[in-house]
Amino acid sequence: MSEKSFLNFERPPLTVMVQASTPERIEELMSKSVPEGAEAFGMQFCRMEPHYRNGETYRRLFDRAYGRPVYVTNYRHGYNKEKSDEILADELLELAECGATLCDVMADLFDRQKGEFTTDASAIKKQEKLIERIHSAGGEVLMSSHILEYTPAERVLEIALEQERRGADICKIVTGAKDMSEQIENMRIINLLREKLSVPFLFLSGGESRILRRIGGELGCCMYLCVYEYDSLATRSQPLLSDMVKIRELLLKNG
């Protein structure tokens, strides 16, 4: 790659999520992940203790990411529970200005909704303005909707197309599946998104079956989200980096 970006990988990158309460722990996880095959990093800043949340810390972490692009989120949980969406948006813009590669804009930002998708015209205009400002700061934008339950293909496509229309460089939708039949239907949805979207996408599913998190990149998703190890802040549904390296190698070998 000639520059840091999530839009020019030849194959879906192994993106290691490095959630931590301190910058030192993030640096530790990155240093351990690089020799094991990490190709990008994801940092969820809602998990970081508030006194570390400043431009100096952000620039330091992005500079020490071993030349890998960094995906950042600033969700409403963790230390962000009491913050307004306006504050979350300002903080996300600051992350872009400090060098974050890809910024996660929730699709219900400025109008909180179950499933993280708003149709409120005023909120949408604010989102579009924020996306423009992130782009002006040199950042890329992923727009996310965490639905967290099984969702019909037509609805998933409708949400993704609207995320794209609002200016997202990458669309992210997380649904659910309570059995294998629903997980298989989710695989069909990936093919539909491949056919209809003009931008890359990340489609994930929680629940009893999590096949998509392990083979989604080979089906059409733009990246894999994984973790180096299962510590207290790691997302348990995200597979281990060591496992993903093996799985991807086997899929490429036999593809």
C-alpha positions as a printed NumPy array, in Angstrom:
array([[  0.   ,   0.   ,   0.   ],
       [  1.248,   3.487,  -0.816],
       [ -0.552,   5.18 ,   2.054],
       [ -2.658,   4.404,   5.099],
       [ -6.164,   3.545,   3.943],
       [ -8.859,   0.931,   4.376],
       [ -9.849,   1.368,   0.737],
       [ -6.817,   0.032,  -1.097],
       [ -6.056,  -3.372,   0.433],
       [ -5.72 ,  -6.155,  -2.12 ],
       [ -7.567,  -8.521,   0.211],
       [ -9.659,  -7.919,   3.359],
       [ -7.211,  -6.972,   6.124],
       [ -6.942,  -8.638,   9.504],
       [ -7.958,  -5.692,  11.679],
       [ -7.057,  -6.241,  15.312],
       [ -9.289,  -4.45 ,  17.798],
       [ -7.145,  -3.092,  20.642],
       [ -9.579,  -1.973,  23.327],
       [ -7.981,  -0.734,  26.529],
       [ -8.352,   1.778,  29.333],
       [ -4.819,   3.128,  28.867],
       [ -2.69 ,   4.022,  25.826],
       [  0.111,   1.829,  27.174],
       [ -2.1  ,  -1.249,  26.955],
       [ -3.08 ,  -0.355,  23.367],
       [  0.592,  -0.068,  22.461],
       [  1.274,  -3.421,  24.096],
       [ -1.492,  -5.143,  22.151],
       [ -0.29 ,  -3.613,  18.885],
       [  3.302,  -4.661,  19.489],
       [  2.18 ,  -8.239,  20.164],
       [ -0.173,  -8.32 ,  17.167],
       [  2.193,  -7.143,  14.428],
       [  4.494, -10.209,  14.471],
       [  1.398, -12.43 ,  14.46 ],
       [ -0.004, -10.902,  11.258],
       [ -2.019,  -7.778,  12.143],
       [ -2.609,  -5.672,   9.013],
       [ -4.672,  -2.869,  10.568],
       [ -5.891,  -1.793,  13.99 ],
       [ -9.192,  -0.767,  15.539],
       [ -9.316,   1.446,  18.628],
       [-12.551,   1.942,  20.59 ],
       [-11.959,   5.141,  22.506],
       [-15.092,   4.874,  24.631],
       [-13.074,   2.338,  26.647],
       [-10.178,   4.691,  27.385],
       [-10.032,   6.477,  30.748],
       [-11.111,  10.118,  30.29 ],
       [ -7.842,  11.744,  31.398],
       [ -6.07 ,  10.11 ,  28.453],
       [ -8.56 ,  11.457,  25.92 ],
       [ -6.585,  14.242,  24.232],
       [ -4.844,  15.025,  20.974],
       [ -1.39 ,  14.208,  22.269],
       [ -2.452,  10.657,  23.159],
       [ -4.267,  10.156,  19.86 ],
       [ -1.334,  11.311,  17.732],
       [  1.06 ,   9.163,  19.736],
       [ -1.032,   6.036,  19.242],
       [ -1.581,   6.614,  15.52 ],
       [  2.132,   7.312,  15.029],
       [  3.012,   4.06 ,  16.814],
       [  0.651,   1.842,  14.817],
       [  3.543,   0.322,  12.839],
       [  2.45 ,   2.005,   9.617],
       [ -0.923,   0.26 ,   9.745],
       [ -4.183,   2.147,   9.145],
       [ -6.327,   2.711,  12.241],
       [-10.121,   2.377,  12.483],
       [-11.617,   4.321,  15.397],
       [-14.984,   4.242,  17.14 ],
       [-16.496,   6.542,  19.738],
       [-19.619,   4.653,  20.721],
       [-22.079,   5.533,  23.485],
       [-20.977,   2.932,  26.02 ],
       [-18.012,   2.723,  28.369],
       [-16.873,   6.157,  29.533],
       [-19.134,   7.828,  26.953],
       [-22.469,   6.896,  28.55 ],
       [-23.289,  10.382,  29.816],
       [-22.055,  12.314,  26.771],
       [-24.322,  13.941,  24.205],
       [-24.129,  12.917,  20.573],
       [-22.805,  16.381,  19.758],
       [-19.813,  15.771,  22.048],
       [-19.253,  12.31 ,  20.547],
       [-19.254,  13.837,  17.066],
       [-16.771,  16.548,  18.051],
       [-14.49 ,  13.909,  19.582],
       [-14.708,  11.772,  16.446],
       [-13.709,  14.75 ,  14.328],
       [-10.758,  15.376,  16.642],
       [ -9.637,  11.777,  16.132],
       [ -9.698,  12.341,  12.376],
       [ -7.733,  15.567,  12.727],
       [ -5.121,  13.725,  14.815],
       [ -4.569,  11.084,  12.17 ],
       [ -7.204,   8.355,  12.469],
       [ -7.615,   6.591,   9.134],
       [-11.242,   5.443,   9.342],
       [-13.9  ,   6.999,  11.611],
       [-17.093,   5.184,  12.628],
       [-20.173,   7.415,  12.381],
       [-23.23 ,   5.744,  13.889],
       [-26.215,   5.908,  11.535],
       [-28.453,   7.218,  14.327],
       [-26.03 ,   9.896,  15.505],
       [-27.974,  12.994,  16.714],
       [-31.195,  10.913,  16.958],
       [-30.737,   7.769,  19.029],
       [-32.749,   4.819,  17.75 ],
       [-32.931,   1.095,  18.38 ],
       [-30.853,  -0.545,  15.681],
       [-28.788,   2.636,  15.191],
       [-30.532,   3.999,  12.116],
       [-32.409,   7.286,  11.939],
       [-34.661,   8.722,   9.256],
       [-34.879,  12.14 ,  10.911],
       [-34.027,  14.782,   8.299],
       [-32.307,  17.147,  10.74 ],
       [-30.104,  14.379,  12.177],
       [-29.206,  13.161,   8.701],
       [-28.083,  16.65 ,   7.664],
       [-25.856,  16.823,  10.745],
       [-24.395,  13.422,   9.884],
       [-23.68 ,  14.503,   6.325],
       [-21.963,  17.645,   7.581],
       [-19.85 ,  15.614,  10.017],
       [-18.855,  13.225,   7.228],
       [-17.796,  16.179,   5.072],
       [-15.667,  17.536,   7.917],
       [-14.016,  14.156,   8.537],
       [-13.23 ,  13.882,   4.832],
       [-11.809,  17.411,   4.858],
       [ -9.561,  16.368,   7.765],
       [ -8.197,  13.528,   5.636],
       [-10.189,  10.72 ,   7.225],
       [-12.305,   7.971,   5.732],
       [-15.801,   7.248,   7.07 ],
       [-17.491,   4.012,   8.016],
       [-21.184,   4.364,   8.892],
       [-22.522,   1.72 ,  11.272],
       [-25.864,   0.294,  12.317],
       [-25.799,  -2.292,  15.112],
       [-29.222,  -3.907,  14.721],
       [-28.176,  -7.001,  16.693],
       [-31.097,  -9.171,  15.584],
       [-31.982, -11.114,  12.471],
       [-33.023,  -8.703,   9.728],
       [-34.503,  -9.504,   6.275],
       [-32.267,  -8.94 ,   3.272],
       [-34.384,  -6.126,   1.841],
       [-34.103,  -4.104,   5.052],
       [-30.352,  -4.634,   5.311],
       [-29.914,  -3.426,   1.732],
       [-32.144,  -0.411,   2.357],
       [-30.022,   0.65 ,   5.336],
       [-26.742,   0.074,   3.501],
       [-27.819,   2.081,   0.456],
       [-28.842,   4.976,   2.686],
       [-25.529,   4.852,   4.547],
       [-23.795,   5.061,   1.182],
       [-26.004,   7.963,   0.115],
       [-25.095,   9.923,   3.25 ],
       [-21.449,   9.811,   2.199],
       [-19.987,   6.726,   3.882],
       [-16.879,   5.212,   2.327],
       [-17.703,   1.891,   4.011],
       [-21.088,   0.599,   5.201],
       [-21.249,  -1.505,   8.363],
       [-24.308,  -3.441,   9.52 ],
       [-24.388,  -5.923,  12.386],
       [-27.437,  -8.179,  12.6  ],
       [-28.003, -11.486,  14.385],
       [-28.761, -15.141,  13.818],
       [-30.245, -17.547,  16.323],
       [-29.702, -20.663,  14.231],
       [-27.809, -21.928,  11.196],
       [-30.654, -21.27 ,   8.754],
       [-30.586, -17.565,   9.596],
       [-26.793, -17.501,   9.328],
       [-27.004, -19.058,   5.863],
       [-29.527, -16.39 ,   4.88 ],
       [-27.047, -13.777,   6.093],
       [-24.505, -15.208,   3.656],
       [-27.011, -14.59 ,   0.875],
       [-27.331, -11.009,   2.097],
       [-23.588, -10.523,   1.622],
       [-23.966, -11.435,  -2.04 ],
       [-26.847,  -8.983,  -2.384],
       [-24.715,  -6.199,  -0.899],
       [-21.912,  -7.065,  -3.307],
       [-24.285,  -6.672,  -6.23 ],
       [-26.041,  -3.472,  -5.155],
       [-23.529,  -1.294,  -3.259],
       [-20.946,   0.927,  -4.892],
       [-18.773,   1.13 ,  -1.756],
       [-17.127,  -1.549,   0.42 ],
       [-19.114,  -2.998,   3.303],
       [-18.708,  -4.909,   6.539],
       [-21.645,  -7.176,   7.332],
       [-21.494,  -9.072,  10.628],
       [-23.796, -11.255,  12.665],
       [-23.974, -12.212,  16.312],
       [-25.897, -15.023,  17.941],
       [-25.387, -18.758,  18.121],
       [-23.632, -18.999,  14.775],
       [-20.798, -16.587,  13.908],
       [-19.517, -18.001,  10.636],
       [-19.489, -14.595,   8.966],
       [-16.854, -13.265,  11.342],
       [-14.484, -15.996,  10.163],
       [-15.136, -16.239,   6.426],
       [-16.925, -12.961,   5.633],
       [-13.886, -11.462,   3.948],
       [-13.801, -14.286,   1.414],
       [-17.494, -13.747,   0.656],
       [-17.304,  -9.99 ,   0.089],
       [-16.803,  -8.114,   3.383],
       [-14.028,  -5.514,   3.289],
       [-12.185,  -6.593,   6.454],
       [-11.999,  -9.017,   9.363],
       [-12.33 ,  -7.795,  12.947],
       [-10.36 ,  -9.893,  15.418],
       [ -8.502,  -9.648,  18.735],
       [ -5.032, -10.624,  19.87 ],
       [ -6.282, -12.171,  23.122],
       [ -9.418, -12.332,  25.258],
       [ -8.769,  -9.895,  28.063],
       [-11.453,  -8.126,  30.092],
       [-12.301,  -5.581,  27.359],
       [-12.032,  -7.758,  24.264],
       [-15.21 ,  -8.493,  22.306],
       [-15.696, -12.228,  22.696],
       [-17.544, -12.674,  19.414],
       [-14.469, -11.462,  17.512],
       [-12.133, -14.371,  16.671],
       [ -8.511, -14.531,  17.722],
       [ -5.92 , -13.155,  15.317],
       [ -3.976, -16.419,  15.476],
       [ -7.073, -18.354,  14.374],
       [ -7.907, -15.899,  11.603],
       [ -4.415, -16.121,  10.136],
       [ -4.836, -19.9  ,   9.842],
       [ -8.4  , -19.714,   8.528],
       [ -7.564, -17.159,   5.863],
       [ -4.471, -19.05 ,   4.747],
       [ -6.512, -22.242,   4.345],
       [ -9.262, -20.45 ,   2.428],
       [ -6.759, -18.797,   0.079],
       [ -4.827, -22.05 ,  -0.385],
       [ -7.927, -23.992,  -1.357],
       [ -9.691, -21.169,  -3.174]])
